GROMACS .gro file of C-alpha atoms in nm:
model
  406
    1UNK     CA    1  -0.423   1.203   2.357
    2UNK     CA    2  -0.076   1.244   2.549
    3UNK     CA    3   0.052   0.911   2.355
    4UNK     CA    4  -0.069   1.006   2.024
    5UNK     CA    5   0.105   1.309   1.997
    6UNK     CA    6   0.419   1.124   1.996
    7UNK     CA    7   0.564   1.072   1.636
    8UNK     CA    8   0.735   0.784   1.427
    9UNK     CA    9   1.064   0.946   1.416
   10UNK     CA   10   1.042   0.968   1.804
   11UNK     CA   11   1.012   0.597   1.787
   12UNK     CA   12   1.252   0.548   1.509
   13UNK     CA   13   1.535   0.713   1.720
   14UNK     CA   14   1.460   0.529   2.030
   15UNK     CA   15   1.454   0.156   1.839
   16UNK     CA   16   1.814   0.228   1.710
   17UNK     CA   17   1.955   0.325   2.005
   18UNK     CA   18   1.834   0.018   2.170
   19UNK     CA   19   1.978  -0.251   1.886
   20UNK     CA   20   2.309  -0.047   1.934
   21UNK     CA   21   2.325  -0.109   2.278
   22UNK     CA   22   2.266  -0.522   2.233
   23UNK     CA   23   2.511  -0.504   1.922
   24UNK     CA   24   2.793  -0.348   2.157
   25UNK     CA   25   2.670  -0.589   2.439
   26UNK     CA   26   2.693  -0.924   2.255
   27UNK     CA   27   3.003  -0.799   2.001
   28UNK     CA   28   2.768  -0.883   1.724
   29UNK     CA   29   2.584  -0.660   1.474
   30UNK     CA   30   2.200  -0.664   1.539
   31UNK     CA   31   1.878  -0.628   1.370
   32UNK     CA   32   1.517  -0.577   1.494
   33UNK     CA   33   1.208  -0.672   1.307
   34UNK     CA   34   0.812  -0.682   1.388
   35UNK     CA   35   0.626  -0.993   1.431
   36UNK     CA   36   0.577  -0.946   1.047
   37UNK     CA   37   0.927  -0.973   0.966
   38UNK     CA   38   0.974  -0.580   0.864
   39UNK     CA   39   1.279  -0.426   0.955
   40UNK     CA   40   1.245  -0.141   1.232
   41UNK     CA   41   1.629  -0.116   1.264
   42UNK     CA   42   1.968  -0.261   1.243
   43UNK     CA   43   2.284  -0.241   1.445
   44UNK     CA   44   2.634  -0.033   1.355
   45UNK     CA   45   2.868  -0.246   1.537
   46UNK     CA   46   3.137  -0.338   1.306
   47UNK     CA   47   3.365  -0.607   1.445
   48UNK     CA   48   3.595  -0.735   1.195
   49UNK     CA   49   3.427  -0.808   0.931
   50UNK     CA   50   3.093  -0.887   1.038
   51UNK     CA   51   2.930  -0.573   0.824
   52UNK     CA   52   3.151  -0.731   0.477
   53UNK     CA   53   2.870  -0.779   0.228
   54UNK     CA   54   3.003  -1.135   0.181
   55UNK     CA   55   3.013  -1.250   0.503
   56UNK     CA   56   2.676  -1.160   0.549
   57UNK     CA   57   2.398  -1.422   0.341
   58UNK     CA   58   2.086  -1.373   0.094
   59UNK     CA   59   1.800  -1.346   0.411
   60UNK     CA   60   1.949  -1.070   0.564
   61UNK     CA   61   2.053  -0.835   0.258
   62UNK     CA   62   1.711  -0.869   0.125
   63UNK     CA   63   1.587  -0.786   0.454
   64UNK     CA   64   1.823  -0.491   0.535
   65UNK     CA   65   1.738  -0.374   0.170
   66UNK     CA   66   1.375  -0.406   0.113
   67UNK     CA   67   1.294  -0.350   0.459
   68UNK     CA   68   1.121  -0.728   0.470
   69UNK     CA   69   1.111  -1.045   0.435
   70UNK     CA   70   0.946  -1.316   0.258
   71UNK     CA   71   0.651  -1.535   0.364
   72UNK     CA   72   0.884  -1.824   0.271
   73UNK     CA   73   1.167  -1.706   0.541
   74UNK     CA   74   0.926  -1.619   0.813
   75UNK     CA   75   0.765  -1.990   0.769
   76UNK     CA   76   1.110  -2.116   0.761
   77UNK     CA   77   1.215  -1.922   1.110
   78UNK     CA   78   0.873  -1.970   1.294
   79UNK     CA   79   0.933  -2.350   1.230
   80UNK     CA   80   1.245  -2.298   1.488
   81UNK     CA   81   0.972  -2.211   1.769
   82UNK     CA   82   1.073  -1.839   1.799
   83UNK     CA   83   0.677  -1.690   1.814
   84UNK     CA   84   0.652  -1.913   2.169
   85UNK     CA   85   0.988  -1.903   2.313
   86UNK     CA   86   1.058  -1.684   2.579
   87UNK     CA   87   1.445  -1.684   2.575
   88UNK     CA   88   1.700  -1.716   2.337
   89UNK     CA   89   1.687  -1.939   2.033
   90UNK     CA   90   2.009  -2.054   1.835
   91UNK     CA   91   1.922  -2.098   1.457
   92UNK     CA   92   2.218  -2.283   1.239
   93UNK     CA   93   2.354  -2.217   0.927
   94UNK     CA   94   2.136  -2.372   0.635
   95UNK     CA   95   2.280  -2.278   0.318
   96UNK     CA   96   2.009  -2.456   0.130
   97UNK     CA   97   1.784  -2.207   0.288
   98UNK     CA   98   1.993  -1.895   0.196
   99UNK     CA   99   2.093  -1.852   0.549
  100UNK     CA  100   2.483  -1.882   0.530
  101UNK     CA  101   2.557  -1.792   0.872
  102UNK     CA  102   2.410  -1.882   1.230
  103UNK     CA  103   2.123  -1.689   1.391
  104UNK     CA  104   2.034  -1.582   1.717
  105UNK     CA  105   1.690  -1.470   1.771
  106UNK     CA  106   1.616  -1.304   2.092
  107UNK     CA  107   1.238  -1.292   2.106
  108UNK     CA  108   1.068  -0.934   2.232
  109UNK     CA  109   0.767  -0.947   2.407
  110UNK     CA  110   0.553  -0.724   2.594
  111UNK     CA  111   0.304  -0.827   2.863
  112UNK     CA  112   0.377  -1.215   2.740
  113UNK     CA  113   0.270  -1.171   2.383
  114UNK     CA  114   0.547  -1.148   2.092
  115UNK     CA  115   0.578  -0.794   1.878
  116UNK     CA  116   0.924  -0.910   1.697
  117UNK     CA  117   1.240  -1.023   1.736
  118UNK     CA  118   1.640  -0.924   1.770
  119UNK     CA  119   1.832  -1.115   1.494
  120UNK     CA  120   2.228  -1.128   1.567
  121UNK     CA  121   2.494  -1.288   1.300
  122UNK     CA  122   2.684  -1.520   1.501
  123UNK     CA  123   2.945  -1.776   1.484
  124UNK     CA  124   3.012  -2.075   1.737
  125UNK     CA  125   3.057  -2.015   2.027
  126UNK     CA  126   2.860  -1.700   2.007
  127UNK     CA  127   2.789  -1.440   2.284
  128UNK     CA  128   2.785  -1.619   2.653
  129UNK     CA  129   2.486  -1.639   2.863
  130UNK     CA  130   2.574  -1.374   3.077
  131UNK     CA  131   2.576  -1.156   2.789
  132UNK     CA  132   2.265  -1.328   2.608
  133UNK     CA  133   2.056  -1.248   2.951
  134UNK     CA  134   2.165  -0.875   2.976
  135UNK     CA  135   2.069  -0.849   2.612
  136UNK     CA  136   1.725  -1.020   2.658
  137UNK     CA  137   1.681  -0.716   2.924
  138UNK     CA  138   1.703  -0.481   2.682
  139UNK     CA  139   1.462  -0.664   2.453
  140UNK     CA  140   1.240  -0.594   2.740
  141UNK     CA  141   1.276  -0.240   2.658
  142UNK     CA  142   1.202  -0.251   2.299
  143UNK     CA  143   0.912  -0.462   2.380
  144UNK     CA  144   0.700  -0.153   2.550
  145UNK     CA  145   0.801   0.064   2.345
  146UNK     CA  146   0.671  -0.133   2.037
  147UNK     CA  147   0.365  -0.181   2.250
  148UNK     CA  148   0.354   0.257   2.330
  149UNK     CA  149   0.411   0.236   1.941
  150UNK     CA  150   0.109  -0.011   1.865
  151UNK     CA  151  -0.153   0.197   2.055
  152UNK     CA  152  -0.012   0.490   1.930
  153UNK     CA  153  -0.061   0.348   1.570
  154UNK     CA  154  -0.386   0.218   1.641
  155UNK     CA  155  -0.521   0.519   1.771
  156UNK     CA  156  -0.463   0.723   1.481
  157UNK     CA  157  -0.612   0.416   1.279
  158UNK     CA  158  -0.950   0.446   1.468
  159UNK     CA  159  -0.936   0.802   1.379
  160UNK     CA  160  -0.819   0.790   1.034
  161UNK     CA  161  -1.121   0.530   0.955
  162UNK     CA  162  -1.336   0.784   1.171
  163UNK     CA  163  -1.322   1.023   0.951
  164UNK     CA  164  -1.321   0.859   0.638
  165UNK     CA  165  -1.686   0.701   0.672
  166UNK     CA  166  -1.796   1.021   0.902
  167UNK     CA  167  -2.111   1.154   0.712
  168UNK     CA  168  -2.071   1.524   0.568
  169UNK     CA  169  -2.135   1.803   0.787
  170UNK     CA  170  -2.059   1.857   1.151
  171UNK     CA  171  -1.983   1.424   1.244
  172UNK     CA  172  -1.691   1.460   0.978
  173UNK     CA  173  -1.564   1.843   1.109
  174UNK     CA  174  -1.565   1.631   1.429
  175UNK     CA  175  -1.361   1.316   1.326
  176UNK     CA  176  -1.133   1.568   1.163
  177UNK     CA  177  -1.068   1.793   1.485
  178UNK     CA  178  -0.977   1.454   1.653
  179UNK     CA  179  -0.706   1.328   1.359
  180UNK     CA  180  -0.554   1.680   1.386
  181UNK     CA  181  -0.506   1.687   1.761
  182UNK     CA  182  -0.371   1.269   1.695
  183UNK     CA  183  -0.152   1.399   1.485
  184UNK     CA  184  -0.042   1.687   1.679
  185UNK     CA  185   0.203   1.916   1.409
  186UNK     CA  186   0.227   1.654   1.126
  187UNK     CA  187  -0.155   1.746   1.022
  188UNK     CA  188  -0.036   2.072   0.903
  189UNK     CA  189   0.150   1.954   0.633
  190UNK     CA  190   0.109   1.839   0.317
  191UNK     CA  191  -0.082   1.566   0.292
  192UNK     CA  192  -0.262   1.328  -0.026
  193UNK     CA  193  -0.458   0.988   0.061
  194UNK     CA  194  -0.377   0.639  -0.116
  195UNK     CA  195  -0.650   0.414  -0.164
  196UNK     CA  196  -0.584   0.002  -0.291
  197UNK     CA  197  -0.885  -0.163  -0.367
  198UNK     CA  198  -0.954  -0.424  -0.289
  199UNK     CA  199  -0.765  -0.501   0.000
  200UNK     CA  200  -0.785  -0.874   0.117
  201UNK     CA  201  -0.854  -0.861   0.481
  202UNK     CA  202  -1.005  -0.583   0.737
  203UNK     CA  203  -0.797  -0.709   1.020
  204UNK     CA  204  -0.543  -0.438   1.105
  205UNK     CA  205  -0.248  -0.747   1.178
  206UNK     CA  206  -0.332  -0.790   0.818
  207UNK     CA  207  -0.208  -0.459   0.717
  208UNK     CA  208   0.173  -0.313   0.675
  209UNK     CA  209   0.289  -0.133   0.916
  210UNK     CA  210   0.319   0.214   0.795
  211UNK     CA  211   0.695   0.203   0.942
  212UNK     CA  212   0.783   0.071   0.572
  213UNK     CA  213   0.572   0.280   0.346
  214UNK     CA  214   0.707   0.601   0.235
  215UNK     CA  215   0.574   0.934   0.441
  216UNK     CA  216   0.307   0.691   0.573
  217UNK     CA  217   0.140   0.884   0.855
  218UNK     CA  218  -0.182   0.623   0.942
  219UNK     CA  219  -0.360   0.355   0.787
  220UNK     CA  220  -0.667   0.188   0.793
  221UNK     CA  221  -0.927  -0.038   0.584
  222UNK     CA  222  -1.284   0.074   0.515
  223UNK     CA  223  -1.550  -0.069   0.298
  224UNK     CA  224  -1.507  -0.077  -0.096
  225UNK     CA  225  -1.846  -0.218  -0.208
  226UNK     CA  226  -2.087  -0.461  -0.067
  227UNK     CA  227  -1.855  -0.716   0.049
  228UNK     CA  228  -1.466  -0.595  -0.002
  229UNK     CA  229  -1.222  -0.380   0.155
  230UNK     CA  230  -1.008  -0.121   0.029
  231UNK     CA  231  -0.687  -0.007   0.220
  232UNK     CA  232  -0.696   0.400   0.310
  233UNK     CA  233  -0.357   0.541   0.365
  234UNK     CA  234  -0.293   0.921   0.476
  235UNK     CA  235   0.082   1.004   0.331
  236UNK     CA  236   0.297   1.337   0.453
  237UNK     CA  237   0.477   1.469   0.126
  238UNK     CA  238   0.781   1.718   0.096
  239UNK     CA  239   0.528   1.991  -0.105
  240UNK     CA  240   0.150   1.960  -0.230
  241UNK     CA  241   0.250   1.932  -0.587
  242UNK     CA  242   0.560   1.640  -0.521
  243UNK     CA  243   0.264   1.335  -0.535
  244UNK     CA  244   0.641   1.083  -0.572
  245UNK     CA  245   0.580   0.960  -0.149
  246UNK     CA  246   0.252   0.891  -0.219
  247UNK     CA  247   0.353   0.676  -0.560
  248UNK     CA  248   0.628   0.491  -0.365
  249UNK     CA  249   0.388   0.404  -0.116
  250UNK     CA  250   0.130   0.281  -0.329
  251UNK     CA  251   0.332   0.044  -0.515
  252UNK     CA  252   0.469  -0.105  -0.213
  253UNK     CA  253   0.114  -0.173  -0.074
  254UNK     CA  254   0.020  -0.330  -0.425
  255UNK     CA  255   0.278  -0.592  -0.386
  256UNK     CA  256   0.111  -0.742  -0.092
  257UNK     CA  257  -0.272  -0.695  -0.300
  258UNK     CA  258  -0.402  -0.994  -0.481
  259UNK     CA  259  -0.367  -0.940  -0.849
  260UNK     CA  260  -0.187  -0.594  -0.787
  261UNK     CA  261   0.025  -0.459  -1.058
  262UNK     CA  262   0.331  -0.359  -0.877
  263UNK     CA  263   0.425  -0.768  -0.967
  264UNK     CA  264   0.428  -0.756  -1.331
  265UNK     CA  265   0.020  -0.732  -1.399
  266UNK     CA  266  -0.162  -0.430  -1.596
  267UNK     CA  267  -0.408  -0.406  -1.325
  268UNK     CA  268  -0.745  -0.368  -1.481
  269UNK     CA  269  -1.087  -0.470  -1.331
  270UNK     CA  270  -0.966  -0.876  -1.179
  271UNK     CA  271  -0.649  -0.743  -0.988
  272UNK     CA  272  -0.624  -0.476  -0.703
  273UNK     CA  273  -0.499  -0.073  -0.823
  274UNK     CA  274  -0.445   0.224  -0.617
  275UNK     CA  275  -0.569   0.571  -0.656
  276UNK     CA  276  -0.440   0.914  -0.513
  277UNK     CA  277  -0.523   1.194  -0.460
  278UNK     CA  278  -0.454   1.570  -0.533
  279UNK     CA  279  -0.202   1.662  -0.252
  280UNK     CA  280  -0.305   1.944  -0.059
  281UNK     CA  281  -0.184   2.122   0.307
  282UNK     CA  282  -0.412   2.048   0.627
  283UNK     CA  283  -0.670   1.832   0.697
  284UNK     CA  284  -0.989   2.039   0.624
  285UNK     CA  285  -1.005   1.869   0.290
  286UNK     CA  286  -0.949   1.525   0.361
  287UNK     CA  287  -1.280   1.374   0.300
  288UNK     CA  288  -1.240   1.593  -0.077
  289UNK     CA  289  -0.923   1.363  -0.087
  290UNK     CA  290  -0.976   1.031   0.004
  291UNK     CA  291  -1.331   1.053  -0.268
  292UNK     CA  292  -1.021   1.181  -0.542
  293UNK     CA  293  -0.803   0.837  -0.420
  294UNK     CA  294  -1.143   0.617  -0.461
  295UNK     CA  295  -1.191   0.810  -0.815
  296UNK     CA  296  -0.868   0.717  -0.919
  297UNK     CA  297  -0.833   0.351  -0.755
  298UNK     CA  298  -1.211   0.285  -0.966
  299UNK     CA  299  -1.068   0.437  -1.268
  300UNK     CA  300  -0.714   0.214  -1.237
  301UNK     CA  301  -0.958  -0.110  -1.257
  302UNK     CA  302  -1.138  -0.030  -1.531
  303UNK     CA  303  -0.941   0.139  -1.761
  304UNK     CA  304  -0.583  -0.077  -1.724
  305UNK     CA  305  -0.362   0.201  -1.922
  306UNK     CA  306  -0.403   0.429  -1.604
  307UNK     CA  307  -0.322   0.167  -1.373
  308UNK     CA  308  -0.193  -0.010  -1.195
  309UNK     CA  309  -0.118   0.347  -0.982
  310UNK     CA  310  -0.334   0.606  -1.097
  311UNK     CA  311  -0.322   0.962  -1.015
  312UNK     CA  312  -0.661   1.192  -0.939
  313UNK     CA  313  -0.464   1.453  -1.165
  314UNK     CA  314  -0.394   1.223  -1.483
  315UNK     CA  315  -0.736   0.989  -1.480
  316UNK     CA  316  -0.916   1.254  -1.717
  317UNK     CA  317  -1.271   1.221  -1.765
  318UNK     CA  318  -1.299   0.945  -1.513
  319UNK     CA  319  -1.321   1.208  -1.297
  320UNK     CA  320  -1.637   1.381  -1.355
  321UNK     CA  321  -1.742   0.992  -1.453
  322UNK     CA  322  -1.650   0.846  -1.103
  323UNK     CA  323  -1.892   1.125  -0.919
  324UNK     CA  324  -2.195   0.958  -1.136
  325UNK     CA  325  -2.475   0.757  -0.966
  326UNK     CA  326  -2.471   0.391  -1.116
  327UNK     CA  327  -2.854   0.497  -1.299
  328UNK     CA  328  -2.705   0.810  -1.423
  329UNK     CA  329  -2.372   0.687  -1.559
  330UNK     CA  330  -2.643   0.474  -1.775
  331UNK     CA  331  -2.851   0.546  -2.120
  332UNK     CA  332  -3.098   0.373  -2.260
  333UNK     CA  333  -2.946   0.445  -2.564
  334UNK     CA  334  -2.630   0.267  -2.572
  335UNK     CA  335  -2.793  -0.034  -2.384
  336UNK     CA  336  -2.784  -0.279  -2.671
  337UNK     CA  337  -2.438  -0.214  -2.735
  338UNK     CA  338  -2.340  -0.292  -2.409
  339UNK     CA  339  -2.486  -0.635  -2.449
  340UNK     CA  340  -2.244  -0.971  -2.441
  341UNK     CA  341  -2.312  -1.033  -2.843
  342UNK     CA  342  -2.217  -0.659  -2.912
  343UNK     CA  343  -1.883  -0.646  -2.749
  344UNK     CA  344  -1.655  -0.609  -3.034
  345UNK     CA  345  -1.843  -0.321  -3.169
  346UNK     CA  346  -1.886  -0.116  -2.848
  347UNK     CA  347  -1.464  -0.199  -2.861
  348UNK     CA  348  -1.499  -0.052  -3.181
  349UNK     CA  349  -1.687   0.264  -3.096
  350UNK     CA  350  -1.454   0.349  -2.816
  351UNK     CA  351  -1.141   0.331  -3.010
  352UNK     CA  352  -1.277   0.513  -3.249
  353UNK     CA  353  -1.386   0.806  -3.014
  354UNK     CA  354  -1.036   0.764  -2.829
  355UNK     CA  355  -0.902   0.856  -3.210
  356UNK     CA  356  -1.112   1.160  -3.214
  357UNK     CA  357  -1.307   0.988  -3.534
  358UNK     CA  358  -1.017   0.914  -3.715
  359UNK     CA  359  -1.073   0.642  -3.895
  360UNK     CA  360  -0.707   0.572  -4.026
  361UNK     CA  361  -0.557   0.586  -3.711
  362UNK     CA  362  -0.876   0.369  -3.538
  363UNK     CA  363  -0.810   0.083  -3.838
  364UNK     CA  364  -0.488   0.091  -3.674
  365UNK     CA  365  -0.525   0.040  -3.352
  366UNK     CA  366  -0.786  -0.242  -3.402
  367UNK     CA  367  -0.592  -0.424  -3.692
  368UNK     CA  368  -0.891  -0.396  -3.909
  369UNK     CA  369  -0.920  -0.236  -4.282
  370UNK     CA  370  -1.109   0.074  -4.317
  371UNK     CA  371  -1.417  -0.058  -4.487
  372UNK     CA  372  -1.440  -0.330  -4.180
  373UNK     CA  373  -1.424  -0.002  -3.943
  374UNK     CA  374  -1.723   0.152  -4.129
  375UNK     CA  375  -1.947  -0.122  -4.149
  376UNK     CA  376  -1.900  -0.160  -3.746
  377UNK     CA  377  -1.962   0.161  -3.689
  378UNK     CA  378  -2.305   0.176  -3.918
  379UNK     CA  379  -2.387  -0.157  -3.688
  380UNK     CA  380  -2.345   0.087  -3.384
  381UNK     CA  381  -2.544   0.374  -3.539
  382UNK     CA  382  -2.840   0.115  -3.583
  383UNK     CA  383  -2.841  -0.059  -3.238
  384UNK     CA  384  -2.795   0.289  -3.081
  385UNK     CA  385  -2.984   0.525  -3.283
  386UNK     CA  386  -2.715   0.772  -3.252
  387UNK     CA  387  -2.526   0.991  -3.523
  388UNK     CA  388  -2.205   1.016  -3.501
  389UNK     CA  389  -2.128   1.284  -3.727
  390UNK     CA  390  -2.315   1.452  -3.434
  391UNK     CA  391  -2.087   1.592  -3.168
  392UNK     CA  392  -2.309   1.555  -2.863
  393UNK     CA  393  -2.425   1.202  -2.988
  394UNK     CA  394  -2.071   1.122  -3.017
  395UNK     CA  395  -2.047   1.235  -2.643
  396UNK     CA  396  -2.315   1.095  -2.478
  397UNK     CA  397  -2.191   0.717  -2.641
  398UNK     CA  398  -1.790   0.866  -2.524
  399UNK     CA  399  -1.952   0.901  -2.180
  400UNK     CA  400  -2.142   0.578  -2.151
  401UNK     CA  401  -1.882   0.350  -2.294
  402UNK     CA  402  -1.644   0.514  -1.973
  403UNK     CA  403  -1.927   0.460  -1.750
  404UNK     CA  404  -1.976   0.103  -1.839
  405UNK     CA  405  -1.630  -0.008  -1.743
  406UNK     CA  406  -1.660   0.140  -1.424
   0.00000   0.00000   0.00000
């Protein structure tokens, strides 16, 4: 476990020292990506002008500023042959492209395969080769230490997902013990768990690196259903009752979901939504938390005002409804109102609970006149066989009109 006690910030520091050095080697300010195009780190050298906001162009800002880029730019740079070249590759302005100035790209790999690149802003004639080939040794450099970083990362993923299917009981105390001693101090902290649902793919190149999620501390996918994936995330925040890491984080991971509602969407039951947890301090509770994150993830889908980021705290009675079996979170009862032909009136019935029987306020909200809002409610009282002047009838319909959405 020598390598996995070894912590981002370690890695962090080490990175920026590196792009330093090739900025002051090549006189040019520098900037180091992953294979996925997210920034790591970026040069201080400041030659005259070269850090001016206007002489630098759209691709890099974006990228210095939201810590990526686009598929659309990474397309666009791949085409120049930069995932199978070994050496430096010269990259001309294209101002069509929103690249305004040249590009070197100085390709890092480890062990022959490619884990990101060296970007430097240059003009014609550029750095010389002599200069070029001492900066390509460095890239050497960066190129096992993104590889020590890798296994580092993918240890604590194999861990992470270890415990998080681990049955209760002793194989789960176990997975636990072995994510503490991964995570060497960190796992004393405060900690809550993210979960985004679904998640599109269960390959781990598929996934963000946590390097640009907020607190991220590991991440893996797990199974969310029969057939999808949901996307587990363990986050580090500054106290147990400060969830705002954990919130950053989640909306950045819903912008790379399908149908997420970070990009505009309500979330609801078609897109992807992310639930977390209660934050708490340790790990002894982290199979507690990550069920809390699934709670609130199920809840986002089906009830679209919580979503698209819901938290375990704020999902109300979703969560004692969430820790239902699918035959008990059903009632006989309310069956024929759950039926295609009855949806209006089940709509009916749970705005009208939502009002707390109000009837003015549940016209309202529906757009109906009062009279309409009584006869659909006498429809539900028939199909159900429920009163619901009766408070407990009123509860158990409350109860299964939740249920059904989730």
């Amino acid at each position: 476990m020598r390598e996995n006690a070894r912590v981002t910030a370690d890695y962090k520091g080490d990175y920026q020292e590196l792009i330093d050095e090739i900025s002051e080697l090549l006189g040019a300010p520098a900037t180091l990506e992953n294979r996925n195009f997210e920034l790591i780190a970026f040069g201080t050298y400041d030659s005259e002008g070269d850090l001016d906001p206007a002489a630098l162009d759209p691709v890099r800002t974006r990228s210095i500023l939201t810590r990526r880029s686009t598929a659309a730019v990474r397309r666009w740079f791949e085409g120049f042959g930069i995932t199978r070249a070994t050496g430096p590759v010269r990259i001309p302005p294209t101002p069509e492209a929103g690249v305004y100035r040249g590009r070197i790209c100085l390709p890092v790999r480890h062990r022959g395969v490619v884990l990101g690149y060296v970007w430097l802003l240059v003009d014609d004639p550029g750095p010389a080769e002599p200069q070029l080939t001492a900066a390509m040794r460095v890239t050497g450099r960066i190129g096992a230490l993104l590889a020590d970083e890798a296994q580092h990362g993918a240890d604590l993923t194999r861990e992470l997902r270890a415990v998080l299917t681990a049955e209760r009981g002793w194989p789960r105390d176990m997975a636990v013990a072995e994510l503490r001693t991964a995570l060497g101090p960190r796992a004393e902290g405060p900690h809550t768990m993210v979960c985004v649902a679904p998640w599109p793919s269960a390959d781990p190149d598929d996934a963000p690196s946590v390097r640009t999620l907020p607190g991220a501390t590991a991440l893996c996918t797990v199974p969310w259903g029969a057939a999808d994936q949901c996307l587990a995330l363990l986050v580090r925040l500054r106290s147990a009752d400060s969830p705002a890491p954990a919130v950053s984080a989640a909306t950045r991971l819903l912008e790379q979901a399908p149908g997420g509602g970070a990009g505009g969407t309500a979330g609801g039951a078609a897109g992807a939504a992310a639930g977390i947890a209660a934050g708490r301090t340790g790990l002894a509770e982290l199979g507690t938390a990550w069920a809390q994150a699934v709670a609130a993830a199920r809840a986002a889908r089906a009830e679209p005002r919580l979503g698209p980021v819901a938290q375990w705290a704020r999902i109300g009675p979703y969560r004692l409804l969430t820790s239902l079996t699918g035959e008990a979170a059903h009632d006989a009862a309310v069956a024929p109102l759950l039926s295609p032909a009855h949806q209006e009136l089940a709509r009916t019935a749970e705005v009208y609970l939502d009002c707390a029987g109000q009837a003015g306020r549940t016209a309202a909200e529906l757009g109906v006149h009062r009279q309409t809002l009584y006869y659909r409610l006498s429809r539900v009282e028939q199909l159900t066989g429920l009163d619901l002047d009766d408070g407990e009838d009123r509860l158990l319909l409350h109860m299964a009109l939740k249920a059904a959405r989730l």
